[in-house]
């Protein structure tokens, strides 16, 4: 695999690595959608759907820690492998593994103790609180399986074994799709059944992932002799992982903001529609992230090997592919919104509301392929601070304030809340692309910039060596 990362034609290599990642992301999307499809068709489906939306801030916190330690550690391990420093790369993996275990236990404990307070904070009311409690009380018990499966899969991808990573996701998704109707309808467990199906499915996926890292195929290994947190290594992981952590954690804050405003202006039905909107946005974003995930080991390895031209070619190709996909996906949703919304509900009122909301909400997604590729490339090159800045810029500086400001200026307040998303997406993507193009995609990578980044990364790695 190292030979392929170093010498294989970029288009063929990216295709080889990206397709399993895209499939893995699509499978994740499908079984997330399946949960909501079944829940939306319960007798009180619209309320149950709203309750699932209220749990999203907690589930995104779990995802955030996956990004902090998984996406923070995996690019560093790839860079070190490119520099032929396998032992240091194993230290990165082992430290990330320990941190994922510790945060899983802490999150589970906090959610069990404070679930009522958290759910009311996220916008629950008397109509939705019991459905939300039923879901999150079971889901949080599987936090450790979800954390380790997703977090360690970044290290599987970092070695170029994207096919295995895809298979673990496919296994979990397949089980979830089979177990969902069984637990929800056959055992009459409702939303609890959906959560239990997810937990059991992730537990099985976890067994396969952990077995991989103690097997012979992997380049990286979890080392019991280094089974303690090395603070200098943790600092490097946190530095690079802060951006993906913030991007995911801030999704929880965004969801709270959207839910509270929509509950005020449109009631529980608008919150239900928002839950559908987020699923549709994932339909655009997750395949894009699959391409970005496939490009990461190529960029990071060749950056560590100082083959900068291959880095540039990979970034350019990934950007063209993701931009083409995002444009096509958004166009289909704008032309046929009812087809997509009807996947989740047969409630006519929710169908009508969700259809026009989708057309507005999804507009900015048409160029999100560019933004996502830039964000991932910053991390792949060891420039976590830049990735963090643009994530902060989009969500905290632009999007959240707009959610609260626009309803003061536009008569249709539900429309105003939803409009905040495409406005912030367009502004951020254009700004990000102009900066990225100027700094990283000239005719040739600037020598002084390469030297500066290389010097910074080498010092960072040497401090932890």
XYZ file of C-alpha atoms in Angstrom:
465
model
C 0.000 0.000 0.000
C 2.873 2.407 0.787
C 4.222 1.862 -2.733
C 0.830 2.755 -4.231
C 0.550 5.919 -2.124
C 3.969 6.938 -3.379
C 3.868 6.028 -7.089
C 0.430 5.003 -8.421
C -1.370 7.359 -10.799
C -3.375 9.863 -8.735
C -6.709 9.401 -10.516
C -6.575 5.616 -10.167
C -5.350 5.773 -6.566
C -8.000 8.300 -5.500
C -10.686 6.200 -7.168
C -9.435 3.087 -5.381
C -9.402 4.791 -1.975
C -12.427 7.053 -2.367
C -14.993 4.524 -3.614
C -14.933 2.392 -0.428
C -15.021 5.584 1.669
C -17.959 6.941 -0.328
C -19.769 3.611 -0.032
C -19.102 3.603 3.701
C -20.493 7.123 4.042
C -23.520 6.293 1.909
C -24.220 3.204 3.971
C -23.994 5.329 7.135
C -26.433 7.763 5.559
C -28.810 4.968 4.576
C -29.076 3.451 8.010
C -29.464 6.888 9.613
C -32.280 7.500 7.146
C -33.799 4.066 7.779
C -34.156 4.903 11.483
C -36.077 8.049 10.606
C -38.095 6.359 7.865
C -39.443 3.764 10.286
C -39.915 6.240 13.131
C -41.719 8.697 10.850
C -44.346 6.051 10.079
C -45.242 5.301 13.691
C -48.794 6.349 14.734
C -47.327 9.510 16.312
C -44.559 9.735 13.727
C -44.270 13.521 13.453
C -43.719 13.908 17.212
C -41.299 10.973 17.295
C -39.397 12.514 14.369
C -39.170 15.819 16.222
C -37.865 13.960 19.299
C -35.100 12.333 17.252
C -34.130 15.796 16.034
C -33.881 16.936 19.656
C -31.382 14.130 20.351
C -29.119 15.220 17.489
C -27.006 17.600 19.667
C -26.050 14.658 21.896
C -25.310 12.309 19.007
C -23.189 14.992 17.330
C -21.149 15.389 20.522
C -20.267 11.701 20.239
C -19.313 12.271 16.590
C -17.252 15.294 17.628
C -14.981 13.230 19.860
C -14.547 10.716 17.030
C -13.222 13.607 14.958
C -11.079 15.016 17.765
C -9.089 11.831 18.321
C -9.689 9.960 15.038
C -9.336 12.719 12.462
C -6.821 14.451 14.711
C -4.569 11.408 14.977
C -4.967 9.660 11.606
C -3.316 12.325 9.384
C -0.393 12.563 11.818
C 0.092 8.798 11.669
C 0.043 8.939 7.841
C 2.656 11.710 7.799
C 4.859 9.691 10.162
C 4.488 6.569 8.017
C 5.586 8.648 5.024
C 8.645 9.661 7.050
C 9.302 5.980 7.940
C 8.592 6.585 11.643
C 6.322 3.633 12.338
C 6.884 3.506 16.109
C 5.842 7.141 16.544
C 2.768 6.463 14.367
C 1.815 3.587 16.708
C 2.090 5.987 19.658
C -0.430 8.261 17.950
C -2.878 5.375 17.456
C -2.564 4.072 21.023
C -3.061 7.502 22.588
C -6.118 8.135 20.408
C -7.575 4.760 21.371
C -7.240 5.477 25.088
C -8.787 8.919 24.750
C -11.758 7.505 22.834
C -12.394 5.001 25.654
C -12.166 7.644 28.395
C -14.454 10.137 26.656
C -16.998 7.386 25.906
C -17.339 6.562 29.605
C -17.638 10.248 30.552
C -20.278 11.008 27.900
C -22.389 7.989 28.859
C -22.305 8.927 32.552
C -23.241 12.566 31.931
C -26.137 11.714 29.586
C -27.596 9.147 32.000
C -27.519 11.602 34.919
C -28.611 14.805 33.144
C -30.729 13.632 30.200
C -33.899 15.524 31.247
C -32.108 18.843 31.686
C -30.191 18.396 28.427
C -33.257 17.556 26.346
C -35.257 20.529 27.631
C -32.247 22.721 26.888
C -32.245 21.372 23.311
C -35.879 22.404 22.767
C -37.987 19.516 24.083
C -41.534 20.206 25.287
C -44.244 18.115 26.931
C -45.221 16.629 23.564
C -41.763 15.345 22.666
C -39.824 14.796 25.918
C -40.820 11.146 26.500
C -39.971 10.098 22.926
C -36.592 11.836 23.210
C -35.837 10.168 26.568
C -36.789 6.755 25.200
C -34.298 7.167 22.360
C -31.305 8.769 24.081
C -31.425 6.591 27.233
C -30.709 3.523 25.085
C -28.475 5.180 22.477
C -26.010 6.548 25.061
C -25.288 3.016 26.340
C -23.649 2.242 23.011
C -21.414 5.323 23.045
C -18.211 3.331 23.512
C -18.963 1.108 20.495
C -19.866 4.083 18.299
C -16.795 6.056 19.414
C -14.294 3.280 18.854
C -15.771 1.962 15.606
C -15.834 5.356 13.902
C -12.720 6.765 15.582
C -10.503 3.786 14.771
C -11.824 3.572 11.215
C -10.001 6.848 10.496
C -6.750 4.993 11.245
C -7.822 2.134 8.977
C -8.349 4.680 6.173
C -5.073 6.419 6.997
C -3.222 3.239 6.020
C -5.132 3.013 2.726
C -7.379 0.102 3.782
C -10.565 1.913 2.834
C -12.207 -1.288 1.607
C -12.022 -2.871 5.056
C -13.323 0.345 6.593
C -16.250 0.247 4.192
C -17.004 -3.376 5.071
C -17.200 -2.614 8.808
C -19.646 0.205 8.120
C -21.591 -2.011 5.705
C -21.843 -4.724 8.346
C -23.215 -2.327 10.953
C -25.609 -0.747 8.493
C -26.926 -4.066 7.238
C -27.615 -5.256 10.758
C -29.284 -1.975 11.664
C -31.569 -2.111 8.648
C -32.615 -5.666 9.552
C -33.026 -5.008 13.287
C -34.911 -1.695 12.986
C -38.317 -3.067 11.870
C -37.887 -6.057 14.184
C -37.404 -3.968 17.332
C -39.604 -1.001 16.370
C -42.660 -2.938 15.128
C -42.357 -6.648 15.903
C -41.277 -6.119 19.511
C -43.353 -2.916 19.742
C -40.423 -0.926 21.196
C -40.942 2.247 19.134
C -38.083 4.740 19.278
C -36.319 2.624 21.919
C -36.143 -0.143 19.334
C -34.469 2.174 16.816
C -31.812 3.128 19.370
C -31.239 -0.494 20.428
C -30.817 -1.588 16.796
C -28.119 1.074 16.343
C -26.267 0.087 19.532
C -26.205 -3.639 18.709
C -25.124 -2.984 15.123
C -22.244 -0.741 16.205
C -21.147 -3.324 18.792
C -20.704 -5.934 16.061
C -18.805 -3.453 13.855
C -16.547 -2.614 16.811
C -15.509 -6.272 17.189
C -14.313 -6.365 13.562
C -12.429 -3.050 13.805
C -10.608 -3.915 17.028
C -9.707 -7.347 15.629
C -8.123 -5.619 12.621
C -5.708 -3.633 14.805
C -4.485 -6.759 16.562
C -4.074 -8.654 13.294
C -1.226 -9.073 10.790
C -2.606 -6.988 7.933
C -2.441 -3.619 9.664
C 0.650 -1.393 9.480
C -0.336 0.401 12.698
C -0.874 -1.460 15.964
C -2.383 -0.616 19.352
C 0.577 -1.171 21.697
C -0.044 -2.288 25.275
C 3.512 -1.307 26.228
C 2.521 2.301 25.493
C -0.888 1.943 27.154
C -0.872 5.321 28.814
C -1.623 8.825 27.604
C 1.476 10.621 26.377
C 0.687 14.282 26.859
C 3.082 15.597 24.217
C 1.454 13.291 21.644
C -2.033 14.182 22.884
C -1.240 17.862 22.350
C -0.444 17.187 18.676
C -3.656 15.181 18.221
C -5.755 17.901 19.858
C -4.130 20.594 17.726
C -5.023 18.849 14.489
C -8.323 17.397 15.702
C -9.707 20.667 17.067
C -11.203 21.657 13.717
C -13.175 18.440 13.007
C -14.157 18.394 16.693
C -15.475 21.916 16.492
C -17.215 21.247 13.171
C -19.153 18.343 14.710
C -19.713 19.787 18.188
C -20.958 23.058 16.755
C -23.535 21.064 14.755
C -25.119 20.354 18.125
C -25.213 24.070 18.922
C -26.643 24.744 15.465
C -29.346 22.136 15.970
C -30.307 23.710 19.288
C -30.512 27.134 17.637
C -32.561 25.847 14.692
C -34.886 23.807 16.932
C -35.571 26.629 19.373
C -36.302 29.164 16.632
C -38.427 26.788 14.567
C -40.331 25.634 17.653
C -41.139 29.273 18.405
C -42.254 30.166 14.865
C -43.566 26.877 13.451
C -44.149 24.469 16.353
C -43.199 20.786 16.591
C -44.052 20.233 12.910
C -41.294 22.635 11.834
C -38.831 20.816 14.115
C -39.851 17.530 12.453
C -39.234 19.093 9.040
C -35.813 20.269 10.216
C -34.911 16.689 11.154
C -35.652 15.718 7.545
C -33.600 18.685 6.260
C -30.512 17.532 8.168
C -30.838 14.049 6.645
C -30.997 15.563 3.168
C -27.951 17.716 3.858
C -26.108 14.547 4.900
C -27.085 13.068 1.536
C -25.058 15.858 -0.054
C -22.245 16.073 2.492
C -21.370 12.465 3.388
C -20.322 11.300 -0.112
C -18.229 14.481 -0.352
C -16.550 13.559 2.918
C -15.997 10.080 1.488
C -13.922 11.566 -1.339
C -12.079 13.767 1.162
C -11.408 10.747 3.364
C -10.047 8.843 0.357
C -7.720 11.725 -0.504
C -6.356 12.105 3.048
C -3.853 9.204 3.093
C -2.528 10.248 -0.353
C -2.030 13.884 0.677
C -0.645 13.151 4.147
C 1.716 10.358 3.051
C 3.165 12.323 0.145
C 3.423 15.437 2.267
C 5.472 13.425 4.774
C 7.538 12.048 1.874
C 7.999 15.645 0.538
C 6.349 14.766 -2.786
C 4.386 18.018 -2.907
C 3.279 17.835 -6.542
C 1.276 14.668 -5.829
C -0.397 16.514 -2.944
C -1.463 19.303 -5.288
C -2.769 16.905 -7.962
C -4.817 14.982 -5.392
C -6.397 18.134 -3.952
C -7.308 19.469 -7.409
C -8.897 16.202 -8.530
C -10.820 15.764 -5.259
C -12.189 19.289 -5.568
C -13.466 18.701 -9.122
C -15.178 15.444 -8.149
C -16.850 16.778 -4.979
C -18.007 19.987 -6.655
C -19.621 18.063 -9.518
C -21.442 15.728 -7.140
C -22.725 18.440 -4.793
C -24.075 20.480 -7.711
C -25.946 17.488 -9.163
C -27.379 16.323 -5.814
C -28.695 19.779 -4.892
C -30.229 20.275 -8.344
C -32.230 17.045 -7.957
C -33.520 18.095 -4.521
C -34.586 21.500 -5.786
C -36.426 19.982 -8.765
C -38.055 17.084 -6.863
C -38.264 18.021 -3.156
C -41.428 16.020 -2.436
C -39.782 12.807 -3.637
C -37.018 13.187 -1.053
C -39.237 14.344 1.831
C -41.726 11.519 1.217
C -38.959 9.037 2.092
C -39.512 9.995 5.742
C -43.219 10.760 6.062
C -46.656 10.297 4.539
C -48.120 13.130 6.651
C -49.432 15.645 4.077
C -48.888 18.696 6.277
C -45.297 17.714 7.050
C -44.713 16.778 3.398
C -45.806 20.215 2.164
C -43.848 22.114 4.813
C -40.722 20.007 4.369
C -40.739 20.328 0.567
C -40.487 24.104 0.390
C -38.096 24.197 3.374
C -35.788 21.742 1.577
C -35.574 23.924 -1.533
C -34.343 26.848 0.560
C -32.172 24.972 3.066
C -30.226 22.921 0.530
C -29.263 25.746 -1.861
C -25.814 26.358 -0.373
C -24.981 22.680 -0.665
C -24.365 23.062 -4.403
C -20.829 24.366 -3.739
C -20.136 22.588 -0.431
C -17.871 20.133 -2.255
C -15.312 22.928 -2.569
C -15.571 23.904 1.085
C -15.331 20.328 2.364
C -12.271 19.548 0.217
C -10.474 22.663 1.462
C -11.272 21.797 5.086
C -10.010 18.214 4.770
C -6.903 19.303 2.859
C -5.909 21.704 5.636
C -5.962 18.784 8.079
C -4.159 16.447 5.679
C -1.335 18.996 5.387
C -1.117 19.424 9.156
C -2.765 22.876 9.040
C -5.462 22.229 11.653
C -5.644 25.884 12.705
C -6.842 26.979 9.265
C -9.469 24.250 9.166
C -10.666 25.331 12.604
C -10.857 28.990 11.584
C -13.124 28.385 8.584
C -15.371 26.050 10.600
C -15.664 28.736 13.288
C -16.253 31.427 10.661
C -19.131 29.549 9.006
C -21.022 28.446 12.090
C -20.302 30.893 14.903
C -19.639 34.142 13.053
C -22.194 33.670 10.267
C -24.801 30.937 10.675
C -25.903 31.080 14.322
C -26.271 34.893 14.380
C -28.242 34.749 11.098
C -30.660 32.191 12.584
C -31.662 34.806 15.160
C -31.251 38.002 13.096
C -33.083 37.116 9.858
C -36.499 36.442 11.512
C -36.413 40.049 12.731
C -36.094 41.258 9.121
C -38.316 38.848 7.133
C -42.056 38.422 7.651
C -42.103 34.659 7.044
C -40.032 33.710 10.092
C -39.733 29.978 9.360
C -38.411 30.862 5.908
C -35.991 33.353 7.509
C -34.558 30.722 9.885
C -34.007 28.215 7.069
C -32.501 30.886 4.778
C -29.624 31.363 7.234
C -28.076 28.067 6.073
C -27.515 28.795 2.348
C -26.359 32.366 3.010
C -23.621 31.204 5.386
C -22.681 28.286 3.081
C -22.139 30.550 0.065
C -20.148 33.199 1.945
C -17.898 30.646 3.676
C -17.210 28.536 0.592
C -16.301 31.509 -1.602
C -14.008 32.966 1.080
C -12.400 29.604 1.813
C -11.760 28.792 -1.847
C -10.187 32.172 -2.617
C -7.823 31.803 0.330
C -7.014 28.147 -0.400
C -6.371 28.778 -4.083
C -4.060 31.677 -3.330
C -2.075 29.794 -0.709
C -2.007 26.143 -1.780
C -2.971 25.860 -5.461
C -0.697 28.125 -7.517
C 1.089 26.746 -10.571
C 3.547 25.239 -8.165
C 3.443 25.080 -4.395
C 5.339 28.049 -3.027
C 8.735 27.003 -1.765
C 8.669 29.313 1.238
C 5.190 28.043 2.184
C 6.310 24.427 1.895
C 9.344 25.153 4.009
C 7.270 26.930 6.649
C 4.659 24.149 6.895
C 7.337 21.450 6.858
C 9.315 23.212 9.571
C 6.214 23.600 11.752
C 5.136 19.954 11.299
C 8.634 18.591 11.898
C 8.995 20.558 15.122
C 5.575 19.361 16.268
C 6.452 15.738 15.602
C 9.924 16.002 17.131
C 8.467 17.341 20.369
C 6.421 14.178 20.710
C 9.093 11.780 19.512
